[in-house]
Structures are given as C-alpha cells and as structure tokens.
Short mmCIF file of C-alpha atoms and ligand atoms in Angstrom, two decimals:
data_model
loop_
_atom_site.label_atom_id
_atom_site.label_comp_id
_atom_site.label_asym_id
_atom_site.label_seq_id
_atom_site.Cartn_x
_atom_site.Cartn_y
_atom_site.Cartn_z
CA MET D 1 95.85 30.68 99.05
CA SER D 2 95.79 26.92 99.14
CA ASN D 3 93.26 25.17 100.62
CA ARG D 4 94.29 21.30 101.50
CA ILE D 5 90.86 20.06 102.42
CA GLN D 6 89.57 21.73 99.31
CA ASN D 7 92.60 20.31 96.71
CA GLU D 8 91.92 16.72 98.60
CA LEU D 9 88.26 16.91 98.80
CA SER D 10 88.22 17.90 94.82
CA GLU D 11 90.34 14.47 94.34
CA GLY D 12 87.34 11.99 96.01
CA LYS D 13 89.52 12.18 98.76
CA TYR D 14 88.49 11.91 102.60
CA VAL D 15 90.02 14.93 105.02
CA VAL D 16 89.88 14.10 109.00
CA GLY D 17 89.99 17.22 111.11
CA PRO D 18 88.85 17.70 115.18
CA PHE D 19 86.98 20.45 116.75
CA MET D 20 88.92 22.79 118.75
CA LYS D 21 87.07 23.38 121.77
CA LEU D 22 90.23 25.03 122.76
CA ALA D 23 91.36 28.68 122.26
CA SER D 24 95.20 27.62 121.57
CA PRO D 25 97.16 27.96 118.60
CA ALA D 26 99.77 25.30 119.82
CA ILE D 27 96.80 22.37 119.88
CA VAL D 28 96.27 23.78 116.68
CA GLU D 29 99.84 22.76 115.62
CA ILE D 30 99.81 19.99 117.48
CA MET D 31 96.52 17.92 115.71
CA GLY D 32 98.33 18.78 112.16
CA LYS D 33 102.04 17.83 112.92
CA ALA D 34 99.62 14.43 114.52
CA GLY D 35 97.90 13.91 111.12
CA PHE D 36 95.13 15.95 110.71
CA ASP D 37 93.86 17.78 107.61
CA TYR D 38 92.26 20.01 109.16
CA VAL D 39 90.67 21.98 112.27
CA ILE D 40 87.54 23.44 112.99
CA ILE D 41 88.05 26.31 115.32
CA ASP D 42 84.60 26.10 117.00
CA CYS D 43 83.16 29.50 117.70
CA GLU D 44 79.74 27.78 118.65
CA HIS D 45 80.48 25.38 121.27
CA GLY D 46 83.89 26.84 122.73
CA PRO D 47 85.04 29.98 123.94
CA THR D 48 87.62 31.52 121.17
CA ASN D 49 87.03 35.04 119.89
CA MET D 50 88.01 36.15 116.86
CA LEU D 51 91.44 37.12 118.12
CA GLN D 52 92.46 34.04 119.34
CA ALA D 53 90.51 32.86 115.87
CA GLU D 54 93.40 34.43 113.91
CA ASP D 55 96.25 33.35 115.53
CA MET D 56 95.31 29.57 115.10
CA VAL D 57 94.23 30.18 111.80
CA ARG D 58 98.18 31.60 111.05
CA ALA D 59 99.16 28.49 113.03
CA ALA D 60 97.36 25.66 111.02
CA LYS D 61 98.91 27.33 107.85
CA LEU D 62 101.88 27.12 109.80
CA VAL D 63 101.61 23.34 109.72
CA GLY D 64 99.61 23.32 106.42
CA ILE D 65 96.76 21.88 107.03
CA SER D 66 93.29 23.85 106.60
CA PRO D 67 91.37 26.22 109.15
CA VAL D 68 88.18 26.28 109.43
CA ILE D 69 85.74 28.39 111.25
CA ARG D 70 82.28 26.84 113.04
CA VAL D 71 80.75 30.03 113.50
CA SER D 72 78.11 30.56 116.38
CA ALA D 73 75.39 31.30 113.96
CA ASN D 74 73.59 31.91 110.35
CA ASP D 75 75.05 35.97 111.12
CA PRO D 76 76.60 37.19 107.85
CA VAL D 77 78.98 39.78 109.83
CA MET D 78 80.20 36.66 112.00
CA ILE D 79 80.73 34.39 108.73
CA SER D 80 82.78 37.24 106.60
CA ARG D 81 84.78 38.11 110.44
CA ALA D 82 86.05 34.76 109.77
CA LEU D 83 86.71 34.30 106.43
CA ASP D 84 88.20 37.75 106.71
CA ILE D 85 91.34 36.41 109.15
CA GLY D 86 91.67 33.61 106.69
CA ALA D 87 89.81 30.79 107.40
CA ASP D 88 89.39 28.24 104.01
CA ALA D 89 86.15 27.42 105.06
CA VAL D 90 83.22 28.51 106.73
CA GLN D 91 81.37 26.50 108.80
CA VAL D 92 77.94 27.44 109.90
CA PRO D 93 74.97 25.80 112.02
CA GLN D 94 71.72 24.73 112.47
CA ILE D 95 69.93 25.43 108.53
CA SER D 96 66.93 24.44 108.09
CA THR D 97 65.68 26.01 104.91
CA LYS D 98 66.47 26.98 101.43
CA GLU D 99 66.49 30.38 103.09
CA ASP D 100 69.13 29.82 105.59
CA ALA D 101 71.46 27.99 103.12
CA GLU D 102 70.98 30.52 100.42
CA ARG D 103 71.66 33.82 103.67
CA VAL D 104 74.92 31.40 103.93
CA ALA D 105 76.21 31.63 100.64
CA LYS D 106 75.08 35.01 99.75
CA ALA D 107 77.29 36.41 103.01
CA ALA D 108 80.02 34.14 102.03
CA LYS D 109 80.86 35.26 98.50
CA PHE D 110 81.73 38.35 96.65
CA ALA D 111 80.28 39.61 93.68
CA PRO D 112 78.69 37.95 91.61
CA LEU D 113 78.15 35.33 93.22
CA GLY D 114 76.93 37.03 96.36
CA GLU D 115 77.26 40.26 98.84
CA ARG D 116 80.13 39.33 100.90
CA GLY D 117 81.37 42.66 103.28
CA SER D 118 84.52 43.56 101.49
CA CYS D 119 87.75 45.05 102.94
CA PRO D 120 91.38 44.30 100.81
CA TYR D 121 92.91 45.35 103.99
CA VAL D 122 92.87 41.89 105.89
CA ARG D 123 94.61 39.17 106.79
CA ALA D 124 92.70 36.79 103.83
CA ALA D 125 94.10 39.73 101.44
CA GLU D 126 97.53 39.16 102.86
CA TYR D 127 96.42 43.24 104.20
CA SER D 128 96.28 44.76 100.95
CA HIS D 129 99.17 42.79 100.02
CA LEU D 130 97.65 40.76 96.77
CA ASP D 131 96.57 42.53 94.32
CA LYS D 132 92.86 43.94 94.86
CA LYS D 133 90.94 42.18 92.17
CA GLU D 134 93.00 39.20 92.00
CA TYR D 135 91.70 39.09 96.15
CA PHE D 136 88.40 38.70 95.42
CA LYS D 137 88.56 36.05 92.45
CA LYS D 138 90.52 34.17 94.34
CA ALA D 139 88.50 34.30 97.51
CA ASN D 140 85.70 33.44 95.90
CA GLU D 141 87.41 30.29 94.41
CA GLU D 142 89.03 28.89 97.28
CA THR D 143 86.88 29.04 100.15
CA MET D 144 84.61 26.69 101.45
CA VAL D 145 80.86 26.91 102.25
CA ILE D 146 79.83 24.06 104.71
CA ILE D 147 76.53 24.31 106.23
CA HIS D 148 74.43 21.98 109.31
CA ILE D 149 71.83 19.92 108.50
CA GLU D 150 71.22 18.80 111.81
CA GLY D 151 67.33 19.22 112.56
CA GLU D 152 64.65 17.82 111.48
CA GLU D 153 63.42 20.42 109.36
CA GLY D 154 66.89 20.53 107.61
CA ALA D 155 66.59 17.41 106.86
CA LYS D 156 63.10 17.48 105.33
CA ASN D 157 63.71 19.94 103.44
CA ILE D 158 66.64 18.73 102.21
CA ASP D 159 65.59 18.48 98.18
CA GLU D 160 65.14 22.26 98.64
CA ILE D 161 68.48 23.34 100.47
CA LEU D 162 70.31 21.54 97.71
CA SER D 163 69.49 23.37 95.04
CA VAL D 164 70.94 26.28 96.71
CA GLU D 165 74.01 27.39 94.55
CA GLY D 166 77.63 28.15 96.21
CA ILE D 167 77.07 25.61 98.87
CA ASP D 168 80.53 22.92 99.11
CA VAL D 169 79.60 20.72 102.11
CA ILE D 170 76.55 19.32 103.45
CA PHE D 171 77.43 18.65 107.09
CA ILE D 172 74.72 16.50 109.17
CA GLY D 173 74.86 17.03 113.10
CA PRO D 174 73.84 13.57 114.58
CA TYR D 175 74.12 14.78 118.42
CA ASP D 176 71.73 18.06 117.10
CA LEU D 177 69.61 15.64 115.61
CA SER D 178 68.52 13.18 117.90
CA GLN D 179 67.74 15.73 120.20
CA SER D 180 65.98 17.03 117.40
CA LEU D 181 64.21 13.90 116.79
CA GLY D 182 63.55 13.52 120.74
CA VAL D 183 66.68 10.76 121.46
CA PRO D 184 68.94 13.81 122.74
CA GLY D 185 72.46 12.22 123.10
CA GLU D 186 71.57 8.54 121.12
CA VAL D 187 73.72 9.06 117.51
CA ASP D 188 73.08 5.57 117.01
CA HIS D 189 69.53 5.65 117.53
CA PRO D 190 67.43 3.76 114.03
CA LYS D 191 65.59 7.30 113.61
CA VAL D 192 68.80 9.36 113.50
CA VAL D 193 71.00 7.13 111.64
CA GLU D 194 67.85 6.75 109.45
CA MET D 195 67.68 10.02 108.09
CA MET D 196 71.55 10.69 108.40
CA GLU D 197 71.56 8.30 105.10
CA MET D 198 68.59 9.70 103.62
CA VAL D 199 70.46 12.96 104.03
CA VAL D 200 73.87 11.66 102.42
CA GLU D 201 71.69 9.66 99.69
CA LYS D 202 70.55 12.71 98.49
CA ALA D 203 73.60 14.74 98.66
CA LYS D 204 75.83 11.89 97.27
CA GLY D 205 73.05 12.02 94.55
CA LYS D 206 73.20 15.54 93.27
CA GLY D 207 77.32 15.06 93.44
CA LYS D 208 77.78 17.37 96.67
CA THR D 209 80.41 16.77 99.09
CA VAL D 210 79.23 15.66 102.72
CA GLY D 211 80.34 15.48 105.99
CA THR D 212 79.49 14.59 109.75
CA PHE D 213 80.69 14.23 113.16
CA VAL D 214 82.35 11.12 114.59
CA GLU D 215 84.31 10.06 117.64
CA SER D 216 86.13 6.58 116.76
CA PRO D 217 87.97 5.23 113.61
CA GLU D 218 85.07 2.86 113.10
CA GLY D 219 83.10 5.34 113.60
CA ALA D 220 84.87 7.44 110.63
CA HIS D 221 84.77 4.09 108.25
CA ARG D 222 81.08 3.53 109.00
CA TRP D 223 80.23 6.98 107.04
CA ILE D 224 83.11 6.82 104.50
CA ASP D 225 82.05 3.53 103.02
CA LEU D 226 78.70 5.48 102.49
CA GLY D 227 80.65 7.86 100.24
CA VAL D 228 81.43 11.21 103.50
CA GLN D 229 84.21 12.70 102.55
CA TYR D 230 84.30 15.73 105.52
CA ILE D 231 85.00 13.71 108.77
CA SER D 232 85.03 15.54 111.55
CA TYR D 233 86.27 13.81 114.13
CA ALA D 234 85.31 14.99 118.02
CA GLY D 235 87.33 17.21 119.34
CA ASP D 236 91.13 18.32 121.12
CA THR D 237 89.16 18.17 124.64
CA GLY D 238 87.54 14.75 124.16
CA ILE D 239 91.21 13.50 122.11
CA ILE D 240 93.17 14.63 125.05
CA TYR D 241 90.94 13.28 128.05
CA GLN D 242 90.67 9.74 126.61
CA ALA D 243 94.69 9.85 125.78
CA CYS D 244 95.23 10.42 128.99
CA LYS D 245 92.35 7.90 131.05
CA ASP D 246 94.48 4.97 128.12
CA ILE D 247 97.48 5.99 129.60
CA MET D 248 96.33 5.79 133.70
CA GLN D 249 94.91 2.83 132.97
CA GLN D 250 97.30 0.67 131.44
CA ILE D 251 100.11 2.10 134.31
CA GLN D 252 97.43 1.02 137.03
CA SER D 253 97.19 -1.56 135.97
CA VAL D 254 100.38 -3.14 135.74
C1 3PY W 301 75.98 18.26 115.99
O1 3PY W 301 76.59 16.17 116.56
O2 3PY W 301 74.76 18.26 116.11
C2 3PY W 301 77.94 18.27 115.71
O3 3PY W 301 77.40 19.66 115.05
C3 3PY W 301 78.81 18.27 115.83
O4 3PY W 301 79.35 18.18 117.13
#
C-alpha cells in the first residue's frame, strides 16, 4: 500500500485533484498523466457504482495518483465498501455534529480505532495475498478520512467536530455552504467566505489538514495562501467542457 496524498500532505505540501463525475477509468488515467495528485470518484453527485469505481481506483493506482471516493452519505456500509475496493481515502458529505464525525471515524477504521466491517479477501487486502494482521494494521495507518463541513450547523459545531479522533482532513464545501447560508451558488458571498475562513482558522489552529473546492488556479492559490492543502479542482465534466469551449472560441476568433 502507498498513499500519495497522505505522503505529500504529511510533508506539508498541497495536493490538487478533480471530482470525477464520469465513470471512466480512462479519464482517471488522463488526469494522472496531466499531473493531478488525486481524483475524487464522486458517488454522491455522480452515477458511478462500486464496480465502476473499482476500475477507476485501479486506473488511479496505475498512474500513481490517489483514488479518493466520495460516498453518497454517512453510511458505514458505503464507507467500508469504498475502502474495501482500495480507495486511499474516503470522503463523507454533510457532517454537522460531533456524533456525525464519530460515526465516520468508527466506520473507516478497524479495531482498536473503530468498527470497520472486516474482510481480508477484498481488493484492498490484495484478495488475501497480504498477511491478514499486517493488512488490518496498514489499512488503519494508510487510509485517510475526509469529512465535509458544508452547512451552517457543521461550521458552528466545528470546535466539537475537531475534537474527534481519526479524521485526517476537514473539507469545506462552498456550494453546499452557500445554500445553507441562504445564498445558493454564491460561493464568493462574504457570508460564505467569512464562514469558510473561520473553519480554516479553527482547523489549522488544531493542526488539522484542511481542504476545499476551487474552480480556477487563482482560487486555488487564494486558499493555499491561507494554509489549505487539499485542493479539489472542479470536475472532469467542467474541465472537458471548458477545454472544448476554449478551442472553439480560439478557432472562431481568427
Ligand atoms: C461543495 O462545494 O459543496 C462541494 O461539496 C464540492 O463540490
């Protein structure tokens, strides 16, 4: 096992990766060849099922980037399935309370840290090739847990949420936060930005790695400058759309 983003984040570097809305291992390979550090296979806002996600995880590993899976809900079964197919990290949306965060940590770790459902025959255990004791130990050490703070309630409960053991990255979802604050889609609205900055400051104050979602290189650097290290950059669909549009505009402008 080797987890690229875990290694890079622990060295204080920032990492950048897009959400994958398309269930395509080939696009995962392209993202890796293009230089991203990771991809987030999106099972919340995408149609991808676990069988497709497994092939996308394989593709990510093949090109040396980290496969992260965003599950559709804070459900122990979904979390364990995502990790069983070999994701380097599980990303869980809509965390609002300390209890929500504890549920994630418990579901993502084997004993003594948690209660992740255990099976040594899964892909993550190399189908029983790995020594069983070693697998459970390494899985606990080398898989990461990322939680979304993306509602007013989660932001207000951030101190309590930060006290939960076993959470590696606090990920702020600006779009969901904008909706929760009554300004849907206005991710640059002062109310949204102020709350995001508050969460970044508190999380950094507790030594936690922080992540957020951006849609431009300038946006990435704006948050990197504040110490945000886990940068999720747009999505495969938006990136492809923009590239196609730029090409046509350039051709038609001559
Ligand atoms: C959000 O912005 O709410 C996200 O979850 C990232 O797309």
